[in-house]
mmCIF file of C-alpha atoms and ligand atoms in Angstrom:
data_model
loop_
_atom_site.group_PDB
_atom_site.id
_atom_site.type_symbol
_atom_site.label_atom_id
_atom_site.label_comp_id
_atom_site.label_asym_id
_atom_site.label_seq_id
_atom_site.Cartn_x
_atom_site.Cartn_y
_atom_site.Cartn_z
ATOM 1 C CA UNK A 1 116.544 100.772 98.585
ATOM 2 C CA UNK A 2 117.529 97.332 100.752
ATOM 3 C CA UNK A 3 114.098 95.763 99.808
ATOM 4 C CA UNK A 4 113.821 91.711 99.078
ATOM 5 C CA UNK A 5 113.323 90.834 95.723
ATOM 6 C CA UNK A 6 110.369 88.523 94.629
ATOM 7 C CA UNK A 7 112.365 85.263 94.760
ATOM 8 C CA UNK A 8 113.419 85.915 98.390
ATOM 9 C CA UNK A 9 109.780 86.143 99.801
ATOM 10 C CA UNK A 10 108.951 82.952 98.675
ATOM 11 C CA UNK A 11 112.448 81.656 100.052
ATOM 12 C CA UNK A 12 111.772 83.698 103.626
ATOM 13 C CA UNK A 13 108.766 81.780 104.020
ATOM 14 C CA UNK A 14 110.544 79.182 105.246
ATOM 15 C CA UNK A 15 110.379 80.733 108.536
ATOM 16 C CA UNK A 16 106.992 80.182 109.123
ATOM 17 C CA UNK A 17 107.525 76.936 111.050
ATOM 18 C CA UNK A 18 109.255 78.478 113.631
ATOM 19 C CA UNK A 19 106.720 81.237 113.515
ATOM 20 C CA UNK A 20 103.714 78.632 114.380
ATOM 21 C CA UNK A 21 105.707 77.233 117.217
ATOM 22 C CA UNK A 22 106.456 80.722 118.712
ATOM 23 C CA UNK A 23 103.003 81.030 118.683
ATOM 24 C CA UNK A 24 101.500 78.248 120.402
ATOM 25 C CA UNK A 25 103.194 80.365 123.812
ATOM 26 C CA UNK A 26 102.325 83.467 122.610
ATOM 27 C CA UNK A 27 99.255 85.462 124.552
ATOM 28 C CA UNK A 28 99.178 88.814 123.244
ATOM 29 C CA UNK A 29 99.983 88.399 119.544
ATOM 30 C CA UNK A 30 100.654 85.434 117.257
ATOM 31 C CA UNK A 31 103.625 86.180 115.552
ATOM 32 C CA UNK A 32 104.366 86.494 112.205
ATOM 33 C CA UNK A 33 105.043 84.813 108.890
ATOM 34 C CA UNK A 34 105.248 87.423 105.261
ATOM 35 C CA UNK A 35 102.303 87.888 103.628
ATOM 36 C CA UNK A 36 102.209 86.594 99.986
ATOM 37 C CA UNK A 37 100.189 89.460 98.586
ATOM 38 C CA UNK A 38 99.481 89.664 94.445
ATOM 39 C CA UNK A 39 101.243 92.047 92.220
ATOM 40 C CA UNK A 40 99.662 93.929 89.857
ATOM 41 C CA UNK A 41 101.378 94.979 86.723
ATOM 42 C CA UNK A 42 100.601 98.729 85.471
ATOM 43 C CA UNK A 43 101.591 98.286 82.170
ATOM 44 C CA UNK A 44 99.736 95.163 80.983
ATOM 45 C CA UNK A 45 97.589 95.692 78.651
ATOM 46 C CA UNK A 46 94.750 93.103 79.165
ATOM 47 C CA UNK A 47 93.249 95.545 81.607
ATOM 48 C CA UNK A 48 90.490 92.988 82.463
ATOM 49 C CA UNK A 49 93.061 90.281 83.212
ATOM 50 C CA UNK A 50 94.445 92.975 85.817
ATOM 51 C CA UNK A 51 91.058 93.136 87.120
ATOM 52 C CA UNK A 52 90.378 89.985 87.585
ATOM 53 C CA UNK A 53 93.891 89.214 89.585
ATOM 54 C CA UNK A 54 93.540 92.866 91.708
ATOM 55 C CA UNK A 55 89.631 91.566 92.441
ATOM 56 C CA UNK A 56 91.202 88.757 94.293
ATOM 57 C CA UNK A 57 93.571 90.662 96.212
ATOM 58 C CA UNK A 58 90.290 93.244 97.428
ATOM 59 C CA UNK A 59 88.262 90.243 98.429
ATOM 60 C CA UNK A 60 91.200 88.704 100.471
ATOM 61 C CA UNK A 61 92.617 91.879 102.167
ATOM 62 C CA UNK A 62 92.984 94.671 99.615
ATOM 63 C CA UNK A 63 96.699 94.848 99.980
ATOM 64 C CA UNK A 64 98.771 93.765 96.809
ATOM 65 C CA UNK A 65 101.980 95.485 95.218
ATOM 66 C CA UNK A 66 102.073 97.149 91.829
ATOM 67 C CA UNK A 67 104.707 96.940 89.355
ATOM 68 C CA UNK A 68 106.343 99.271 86.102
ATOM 69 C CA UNK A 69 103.921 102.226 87.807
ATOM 70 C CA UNK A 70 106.192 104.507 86.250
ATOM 71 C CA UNK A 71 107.557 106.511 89.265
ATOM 72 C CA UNK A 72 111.466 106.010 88.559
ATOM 73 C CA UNK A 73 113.469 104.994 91.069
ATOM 74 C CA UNK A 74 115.428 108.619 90.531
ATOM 75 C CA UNK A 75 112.076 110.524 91.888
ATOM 76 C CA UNK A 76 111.829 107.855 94.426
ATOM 77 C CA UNK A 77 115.180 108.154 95.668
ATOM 78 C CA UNK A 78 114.853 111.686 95.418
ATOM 79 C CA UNK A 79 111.715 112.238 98.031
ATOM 80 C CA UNK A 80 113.464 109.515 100.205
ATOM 81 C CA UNK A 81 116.730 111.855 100.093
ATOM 82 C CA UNK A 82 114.768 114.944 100.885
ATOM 83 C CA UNK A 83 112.305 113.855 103.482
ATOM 84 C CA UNK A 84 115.587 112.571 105.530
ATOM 85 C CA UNK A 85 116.670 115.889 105.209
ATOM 86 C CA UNK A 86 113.879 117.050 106.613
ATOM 87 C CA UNK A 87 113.845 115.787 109.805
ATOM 88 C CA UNK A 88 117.375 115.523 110.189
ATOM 89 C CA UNK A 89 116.842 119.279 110.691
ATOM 90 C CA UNK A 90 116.787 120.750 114.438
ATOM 91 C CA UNK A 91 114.118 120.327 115.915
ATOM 92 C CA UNK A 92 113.209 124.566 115.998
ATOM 93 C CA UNK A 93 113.169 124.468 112.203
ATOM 94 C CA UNK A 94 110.790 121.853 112.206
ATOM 95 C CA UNK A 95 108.420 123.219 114.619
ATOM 96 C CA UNK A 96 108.371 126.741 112.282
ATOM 97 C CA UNK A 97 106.632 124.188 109.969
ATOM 98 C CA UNK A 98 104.310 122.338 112.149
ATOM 99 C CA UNK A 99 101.144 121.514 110.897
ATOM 100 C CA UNK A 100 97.937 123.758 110.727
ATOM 101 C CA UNK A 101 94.436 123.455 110.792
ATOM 102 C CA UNK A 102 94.553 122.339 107.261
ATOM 103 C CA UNK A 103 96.447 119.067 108.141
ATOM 104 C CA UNK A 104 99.404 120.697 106.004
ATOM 105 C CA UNK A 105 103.260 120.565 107.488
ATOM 106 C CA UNK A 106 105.042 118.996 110.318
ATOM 107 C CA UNK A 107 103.796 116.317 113.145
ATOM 108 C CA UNK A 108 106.339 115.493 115.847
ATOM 109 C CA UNK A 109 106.273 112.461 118.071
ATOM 110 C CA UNK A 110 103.354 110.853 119.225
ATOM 111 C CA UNK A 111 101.587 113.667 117.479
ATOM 112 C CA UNK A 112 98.847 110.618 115.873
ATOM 113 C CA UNK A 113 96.917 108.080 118.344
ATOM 114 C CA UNK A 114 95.530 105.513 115.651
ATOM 115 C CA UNK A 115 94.784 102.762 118.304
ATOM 116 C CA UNK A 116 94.139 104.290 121.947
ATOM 117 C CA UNK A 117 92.720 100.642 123.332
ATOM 118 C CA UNK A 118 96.115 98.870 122.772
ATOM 119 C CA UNK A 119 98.500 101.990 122.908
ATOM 120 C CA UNK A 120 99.671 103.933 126.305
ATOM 121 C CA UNK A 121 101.310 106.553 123.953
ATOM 122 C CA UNK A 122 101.053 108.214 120.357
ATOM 123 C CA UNK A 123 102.686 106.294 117.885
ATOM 124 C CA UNK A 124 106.859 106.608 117.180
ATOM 125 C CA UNK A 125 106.906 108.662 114.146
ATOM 126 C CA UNK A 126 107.045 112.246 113.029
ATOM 127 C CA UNK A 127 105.893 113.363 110.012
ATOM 128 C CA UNK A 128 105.159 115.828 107.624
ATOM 129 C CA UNK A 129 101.882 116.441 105.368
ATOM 130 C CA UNK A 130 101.666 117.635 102.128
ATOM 131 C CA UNK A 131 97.872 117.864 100.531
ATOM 132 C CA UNK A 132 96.105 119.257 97.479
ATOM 133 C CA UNK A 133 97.215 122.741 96.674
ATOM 134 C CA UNK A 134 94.041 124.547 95.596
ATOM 135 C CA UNK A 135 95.617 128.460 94.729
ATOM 136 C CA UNK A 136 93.336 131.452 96.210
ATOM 137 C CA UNK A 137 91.859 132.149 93.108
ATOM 138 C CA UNK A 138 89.906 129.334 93.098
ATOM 139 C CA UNK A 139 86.296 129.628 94.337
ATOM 140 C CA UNK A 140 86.811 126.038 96.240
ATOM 141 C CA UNK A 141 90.346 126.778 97.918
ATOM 142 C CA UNK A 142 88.712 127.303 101.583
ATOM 143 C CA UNK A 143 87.591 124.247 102.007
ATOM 144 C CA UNK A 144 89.385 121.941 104.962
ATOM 145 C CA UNK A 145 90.655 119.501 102.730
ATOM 146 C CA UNK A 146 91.979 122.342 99.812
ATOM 147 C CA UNK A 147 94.325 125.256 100.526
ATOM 148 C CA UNK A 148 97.778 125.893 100.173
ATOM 149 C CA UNK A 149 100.887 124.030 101.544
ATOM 150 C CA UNK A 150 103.155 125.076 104.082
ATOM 151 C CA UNK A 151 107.102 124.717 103.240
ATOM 152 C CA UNK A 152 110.018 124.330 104.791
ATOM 153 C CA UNK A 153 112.386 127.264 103.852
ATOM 154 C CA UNK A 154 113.799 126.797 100.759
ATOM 155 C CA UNK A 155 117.383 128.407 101.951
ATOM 156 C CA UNK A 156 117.402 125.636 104.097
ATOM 157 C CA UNK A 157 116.326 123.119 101.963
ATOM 158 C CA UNK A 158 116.366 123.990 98.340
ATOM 159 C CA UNK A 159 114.830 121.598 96.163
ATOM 160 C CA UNK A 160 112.506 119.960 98.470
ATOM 161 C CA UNK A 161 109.279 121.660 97.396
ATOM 162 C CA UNK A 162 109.722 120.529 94.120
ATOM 163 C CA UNK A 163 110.895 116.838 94.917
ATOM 164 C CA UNK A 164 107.471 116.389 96.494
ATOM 165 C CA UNK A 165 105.301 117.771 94.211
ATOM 166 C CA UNK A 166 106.568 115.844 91.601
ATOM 167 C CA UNK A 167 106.006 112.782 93.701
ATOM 168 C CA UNK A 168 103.147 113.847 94.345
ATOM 169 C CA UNK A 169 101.662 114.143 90.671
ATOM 170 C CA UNK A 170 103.535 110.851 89.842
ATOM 171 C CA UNK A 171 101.711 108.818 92.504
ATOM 172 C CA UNK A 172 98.337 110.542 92.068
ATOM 173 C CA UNK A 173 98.917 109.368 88.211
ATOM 174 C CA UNK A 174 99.383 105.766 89.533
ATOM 175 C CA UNK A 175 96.541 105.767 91.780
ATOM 176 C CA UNK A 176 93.862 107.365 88.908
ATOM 177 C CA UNK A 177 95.446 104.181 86.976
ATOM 178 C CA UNK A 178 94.823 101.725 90.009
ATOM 179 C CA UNK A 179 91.187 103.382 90.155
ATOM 180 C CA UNK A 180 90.652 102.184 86.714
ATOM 181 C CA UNK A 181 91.172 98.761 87.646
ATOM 182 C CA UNK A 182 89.095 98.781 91.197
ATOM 183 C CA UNK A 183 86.332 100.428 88.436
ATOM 184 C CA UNK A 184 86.399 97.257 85.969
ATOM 185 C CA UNK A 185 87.375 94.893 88.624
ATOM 186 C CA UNK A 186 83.424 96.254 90.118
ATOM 187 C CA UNK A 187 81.770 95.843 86.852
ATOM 188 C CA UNK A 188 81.514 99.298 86.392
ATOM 189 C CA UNK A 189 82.983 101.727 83.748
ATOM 190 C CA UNK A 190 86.616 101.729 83.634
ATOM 191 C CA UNK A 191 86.165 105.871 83.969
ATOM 192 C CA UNK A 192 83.933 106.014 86.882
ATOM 193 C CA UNK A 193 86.123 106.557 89.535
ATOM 194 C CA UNK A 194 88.096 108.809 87.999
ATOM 195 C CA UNK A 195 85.683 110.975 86.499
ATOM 196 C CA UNK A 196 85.620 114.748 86.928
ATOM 197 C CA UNK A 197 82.667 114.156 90.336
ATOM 198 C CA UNK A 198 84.766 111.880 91.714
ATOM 199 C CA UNK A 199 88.799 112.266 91.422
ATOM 200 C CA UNK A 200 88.337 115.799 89.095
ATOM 201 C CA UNK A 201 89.770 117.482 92.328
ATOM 202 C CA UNK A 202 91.010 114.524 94.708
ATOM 203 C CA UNK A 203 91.863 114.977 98.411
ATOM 204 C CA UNK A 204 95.474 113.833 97.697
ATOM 205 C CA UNK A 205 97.770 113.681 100.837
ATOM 206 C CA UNK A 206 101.960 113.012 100.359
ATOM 207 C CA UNK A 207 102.716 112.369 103.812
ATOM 208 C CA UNK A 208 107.131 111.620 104.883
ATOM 209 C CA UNK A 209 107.497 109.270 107.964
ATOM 210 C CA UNK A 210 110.448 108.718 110.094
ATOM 211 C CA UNK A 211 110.083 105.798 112.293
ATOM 212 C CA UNK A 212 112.530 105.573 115.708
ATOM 213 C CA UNK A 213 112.673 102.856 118.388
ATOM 214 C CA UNK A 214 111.674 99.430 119.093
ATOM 215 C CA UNK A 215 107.975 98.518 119.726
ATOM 216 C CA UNK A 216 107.047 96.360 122.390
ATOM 217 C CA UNK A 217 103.502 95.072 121.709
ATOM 218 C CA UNK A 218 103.066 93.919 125.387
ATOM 219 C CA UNK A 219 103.948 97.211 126.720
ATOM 220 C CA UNK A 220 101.735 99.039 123.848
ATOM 221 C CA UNK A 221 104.602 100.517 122.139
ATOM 222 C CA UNK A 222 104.089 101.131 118.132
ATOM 223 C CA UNK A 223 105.538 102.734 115.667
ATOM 224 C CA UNK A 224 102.332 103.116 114.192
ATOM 225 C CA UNK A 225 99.343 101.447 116.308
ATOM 226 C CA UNK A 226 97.186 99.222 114.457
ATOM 227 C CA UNK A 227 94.341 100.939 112.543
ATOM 228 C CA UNK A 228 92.897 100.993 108.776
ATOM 229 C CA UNK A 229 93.543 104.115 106.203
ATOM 230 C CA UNK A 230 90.351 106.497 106.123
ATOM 231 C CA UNK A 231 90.404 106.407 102.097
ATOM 232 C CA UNK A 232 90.161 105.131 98.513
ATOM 233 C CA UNK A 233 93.791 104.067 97.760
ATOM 234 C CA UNK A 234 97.107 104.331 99.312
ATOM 235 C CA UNK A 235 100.588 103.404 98.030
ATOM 236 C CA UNK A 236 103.392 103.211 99.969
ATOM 237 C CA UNK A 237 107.120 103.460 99.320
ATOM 238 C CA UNK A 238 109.404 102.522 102.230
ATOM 239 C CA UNK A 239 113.270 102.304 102.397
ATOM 240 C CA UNK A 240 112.994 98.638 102.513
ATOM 241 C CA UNK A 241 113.671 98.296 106.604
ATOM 242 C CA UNK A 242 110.609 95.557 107.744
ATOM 243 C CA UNK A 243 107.934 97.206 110.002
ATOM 244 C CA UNK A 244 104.419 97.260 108.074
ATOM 245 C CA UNK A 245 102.412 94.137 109.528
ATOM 246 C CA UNK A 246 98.877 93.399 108.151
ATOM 247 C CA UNK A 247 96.248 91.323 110.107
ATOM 248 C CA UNK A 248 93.693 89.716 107.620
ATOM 249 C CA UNK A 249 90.996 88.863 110.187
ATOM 250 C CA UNK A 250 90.465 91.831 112.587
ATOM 251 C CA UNK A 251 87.543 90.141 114.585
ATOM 252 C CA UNK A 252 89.847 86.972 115.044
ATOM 253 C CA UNK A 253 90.405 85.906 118.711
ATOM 254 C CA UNK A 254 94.389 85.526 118.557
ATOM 255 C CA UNK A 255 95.207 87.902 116.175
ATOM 256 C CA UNK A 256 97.816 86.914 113.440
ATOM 257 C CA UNK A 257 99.859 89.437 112.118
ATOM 258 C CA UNK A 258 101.864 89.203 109.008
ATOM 259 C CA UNK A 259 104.883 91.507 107.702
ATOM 260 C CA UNK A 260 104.468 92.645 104.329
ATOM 261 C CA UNK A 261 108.052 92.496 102.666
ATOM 262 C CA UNK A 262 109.293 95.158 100.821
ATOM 263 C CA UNK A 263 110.063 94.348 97.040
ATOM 264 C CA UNK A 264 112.610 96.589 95.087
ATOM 265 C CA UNK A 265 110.978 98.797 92.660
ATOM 266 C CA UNK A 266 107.472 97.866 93.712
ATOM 267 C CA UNK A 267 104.875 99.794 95.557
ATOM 268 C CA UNK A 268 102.749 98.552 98.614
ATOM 269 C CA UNK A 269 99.040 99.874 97.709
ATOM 270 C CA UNK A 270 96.025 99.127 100.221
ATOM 271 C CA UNK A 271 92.533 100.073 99.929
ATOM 272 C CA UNK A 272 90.890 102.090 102.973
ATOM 273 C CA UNK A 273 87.412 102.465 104.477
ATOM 274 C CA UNK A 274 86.058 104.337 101.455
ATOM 275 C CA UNK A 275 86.759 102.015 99.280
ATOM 276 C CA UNK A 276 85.307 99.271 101.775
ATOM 277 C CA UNK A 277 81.931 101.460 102.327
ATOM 278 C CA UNK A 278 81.452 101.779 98.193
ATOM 279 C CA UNK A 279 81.859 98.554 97.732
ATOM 280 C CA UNK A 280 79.357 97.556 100.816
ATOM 281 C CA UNK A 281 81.980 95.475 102.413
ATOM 282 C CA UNK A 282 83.113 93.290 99.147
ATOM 283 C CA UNK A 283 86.544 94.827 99.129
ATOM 284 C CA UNK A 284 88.819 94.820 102.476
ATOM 285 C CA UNK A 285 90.505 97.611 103.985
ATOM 286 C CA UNK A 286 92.450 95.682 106.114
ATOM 287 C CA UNK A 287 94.187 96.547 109.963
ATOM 288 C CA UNK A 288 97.503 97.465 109.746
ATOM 289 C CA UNK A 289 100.513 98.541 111.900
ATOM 290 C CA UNK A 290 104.475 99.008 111.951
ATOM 291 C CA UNK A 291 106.308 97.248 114.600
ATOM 292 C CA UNK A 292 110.317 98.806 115.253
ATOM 293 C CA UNK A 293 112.952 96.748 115.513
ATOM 294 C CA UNK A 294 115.275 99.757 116.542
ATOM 295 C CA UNK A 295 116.609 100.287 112.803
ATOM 296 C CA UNK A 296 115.902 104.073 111.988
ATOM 297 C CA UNK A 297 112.720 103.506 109.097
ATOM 298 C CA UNK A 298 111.676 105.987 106.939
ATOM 299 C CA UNK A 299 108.382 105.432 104.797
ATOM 300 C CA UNK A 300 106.190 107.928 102.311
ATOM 301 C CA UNK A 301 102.454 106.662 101.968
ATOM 302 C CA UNK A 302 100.315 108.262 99.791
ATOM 303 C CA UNK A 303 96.593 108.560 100.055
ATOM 304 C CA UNK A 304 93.735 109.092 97.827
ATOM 305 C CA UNK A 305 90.204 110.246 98.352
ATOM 306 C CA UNK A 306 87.917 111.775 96.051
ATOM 307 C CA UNK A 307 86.941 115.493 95.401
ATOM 308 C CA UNK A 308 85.081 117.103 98.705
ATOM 309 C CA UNK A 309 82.069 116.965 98.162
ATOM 310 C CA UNK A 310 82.121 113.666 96.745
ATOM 311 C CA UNK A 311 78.888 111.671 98.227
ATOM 312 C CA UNK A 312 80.677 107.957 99.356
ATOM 313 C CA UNK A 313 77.579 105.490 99.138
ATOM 314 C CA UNK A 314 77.038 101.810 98.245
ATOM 315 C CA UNK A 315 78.040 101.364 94.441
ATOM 316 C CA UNK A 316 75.529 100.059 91.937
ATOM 317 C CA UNK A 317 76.889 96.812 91.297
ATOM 318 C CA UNK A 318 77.323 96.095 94.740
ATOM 319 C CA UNK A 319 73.996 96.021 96.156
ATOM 320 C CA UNK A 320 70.869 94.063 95.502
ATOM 321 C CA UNK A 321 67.564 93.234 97.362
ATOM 322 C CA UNK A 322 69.395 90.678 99.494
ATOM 323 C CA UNK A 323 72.704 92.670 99.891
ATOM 324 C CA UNK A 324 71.106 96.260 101.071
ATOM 325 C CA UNK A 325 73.762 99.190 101.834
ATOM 326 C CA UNK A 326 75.396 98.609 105.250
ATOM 327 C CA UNK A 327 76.521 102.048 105.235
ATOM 328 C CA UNK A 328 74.652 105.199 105.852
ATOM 329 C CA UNK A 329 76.074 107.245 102.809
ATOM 330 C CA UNK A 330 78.791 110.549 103.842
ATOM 331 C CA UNK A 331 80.508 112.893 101.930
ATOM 332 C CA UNK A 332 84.285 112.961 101.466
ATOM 333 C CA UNK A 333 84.733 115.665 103.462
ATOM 334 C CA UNK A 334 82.638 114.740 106.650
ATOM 335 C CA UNK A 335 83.749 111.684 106.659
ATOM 336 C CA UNK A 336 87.888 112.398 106.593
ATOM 337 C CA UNK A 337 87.203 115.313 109.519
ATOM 338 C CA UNK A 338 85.453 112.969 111.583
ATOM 339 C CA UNK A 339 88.270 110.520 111.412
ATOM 340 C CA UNK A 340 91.204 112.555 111.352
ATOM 341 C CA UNK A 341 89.358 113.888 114.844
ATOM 342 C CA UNK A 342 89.752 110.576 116.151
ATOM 343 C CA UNK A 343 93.174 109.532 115.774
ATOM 344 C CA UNK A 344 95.241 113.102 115.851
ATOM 345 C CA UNK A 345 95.691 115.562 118.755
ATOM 346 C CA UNK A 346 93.354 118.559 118.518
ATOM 347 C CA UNK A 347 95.664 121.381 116.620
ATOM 348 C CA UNK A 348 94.544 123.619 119.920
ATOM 349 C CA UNK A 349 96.326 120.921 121.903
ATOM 350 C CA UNK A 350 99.645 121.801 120.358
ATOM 351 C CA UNK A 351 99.266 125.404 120.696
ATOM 352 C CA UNK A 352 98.303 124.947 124.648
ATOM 353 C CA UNK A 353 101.516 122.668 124.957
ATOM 354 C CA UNK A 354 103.636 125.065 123.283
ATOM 355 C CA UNK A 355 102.757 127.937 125.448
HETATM 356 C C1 OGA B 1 99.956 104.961 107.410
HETATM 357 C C2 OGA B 1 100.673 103.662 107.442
HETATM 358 C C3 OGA B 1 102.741 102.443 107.170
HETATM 359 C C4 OGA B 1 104.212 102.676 107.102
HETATM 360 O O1 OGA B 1 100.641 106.005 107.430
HETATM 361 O O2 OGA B 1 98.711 104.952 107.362
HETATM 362 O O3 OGA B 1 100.025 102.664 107.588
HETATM 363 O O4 OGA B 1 104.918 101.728 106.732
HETATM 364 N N1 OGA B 1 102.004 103.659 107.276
HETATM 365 O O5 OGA B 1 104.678 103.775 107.399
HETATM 366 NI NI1 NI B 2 97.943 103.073 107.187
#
């Protein structure tokens, strides 16, 4: 991985000056210092002094990096190996893969439309989707969100099933640790998000990304438009090539992007709109986007949402008789449909463009 180290995002600051005059002519966008964001370490063992630090990150824009997660950098290197693999593959041998009605398998180019006001076409990245596998046998295993996974063929690719389930596993392991923190850093039990209601059977989606191109803002080119994640938790790994921009303050009239720096070894996590809607707006799920600078990117996020029918409504501890629920509560389920509707051609659509 070609990621900056610690030391060298304090040092790459420096560019900021330059940044703020660039944007004194800027229209569109104000361009673009790194984001400082907190790191969380996994393995320390004052849980509530983690708490404390990852509360500040969710207030300010629920992005922060986590540290000694436990995913080795062999497994890592591993999934980054295989997904390249993947789509280095021609492009008939990906489409035998393409995804289904259960969002499972392979999305080519332009497949995902995350921001349709500022983009004139889907965003620069295929990808592939790998979710929950819920075997036949049990009684849930029909649901949208459960079901099986669809594989590439394993002549053609031995190994790679296996790569990303373990992946998989490891980062669902990280995030149930993560949730533990969100759960204390909420005042509430340090088991209540991942109990068996809640992340007993989580909507848990490995998804590869390989980014082409150069974006061009003015012209509404993206890799990946600007939007925020539908979930609880996502981590993301990425080969260390720049790209992922945050902006803090969506409502703001200049917008002010910032590019959040990849650090060797650690792991990007953000919150998303669940997380945002349990915790009536305390915690941020924050706009996001990846801008191409014509280096070939490749990037596996990782997204967490609880079990199905899990209802997502304003937590205990964050209400009160002057801070009613802003949000009407939804469950899991309906609420990931409704959103994956929004930003992702129609499966039908594929079908009629095929024929
Ligand atoms: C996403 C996302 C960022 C990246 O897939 O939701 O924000 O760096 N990805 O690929
Ligand atoms: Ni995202």
């Amino acid at each position: 991985m070609k990621g900056s180290n610690a030391k060298d995002i304090l040092v790459n600051n420096s560019n900021k000056e330059m940044s703020e005059m660039q944007t004194k002519n800027q229209v569109v966008d104000s361009i673009i210092q790194e984001s400082l964001l907190t790191c969380i370490d996994l393995a320390n063992s004052d849980l509530h002094q983690s708490a404390l630090l990852l509360k500040k990150a969710c207030l300010d824009s629920g992005f922060f990096y986590v540290i000694n997660h436990g995913i080795s950098k062999e497994v890592t290197d591993k999934a980054f190996e295989q997904s390249k693999k993947f789509f280095a593959l021609p492009s008939e041998e990906k489409m035998k893969v393409l995804k289904n009605e259960k969002h499972r398998g392979y999305t080519p180019l332009y497949d995902q439309i995350p921001d349709p006001e500022n983009q004139v076409q889907g965003d620069h990245k295929e990808g592939y989707y790998i979710g929950s596998e819920v075997p036949r046998d049990d009684p849930q295993w029909d649901r949208p969100f459960y079901g099986l996974n669809t594989w590439p063929n394993p002549d053609v690719l031995p190994g790679w099933r296996e790569t990303m389930e373990e992946y998989h596993q490891e980062a669902l392991r990280v995030c149930k640790a993560i949730a533990k923190l969100l759960a204390l850093s909420l005042d509430l039990d340090a088991d209540y998000f991942d109990s068996p209601e809640m992340l007993g059977k989580p909507i848990s989606t490995l998804r590869l990304l390989h980014y082409e191109g150069i974006s061009d803002p003015s012209k509404g080119i993206y890799g990946t438009g600007a939007h925020s994640d539908y979930g609880m938790i996502t981590l993301l790994a990425t080969d260390g090539v720049m790209g992922l921009q945050i902006c803090k303050d969506r409502n703001a009239k200049l917008q002010k992007w910032e590019y959040v720096p990849s650090i060797e070894g650690a792991i990007v996590v953000n919150l998303g709109d669940m997380m945002e809607r349990w915790s009536n707006g305390l915690f941020r799920s924050t706009l996001h986007r990846v801008i191409l600078n014509g280096q070939t990117r490749y990037s596996i996020p990782f997204f967490v949402e609880p079990n199905h029918d899990c209802i997502i409504e304003c937590l205990p501890t964050c209400q009160s008789e002057n801070n009613l629920p802003k949000y009407p509560a939804i469950k899991c389920s309906a609420y990931l449909t409704q959103r994956y509707e929004e930003s992702h051609l129609k499966f039908s659509s594929y079908k009629n463009k095929l024929e």
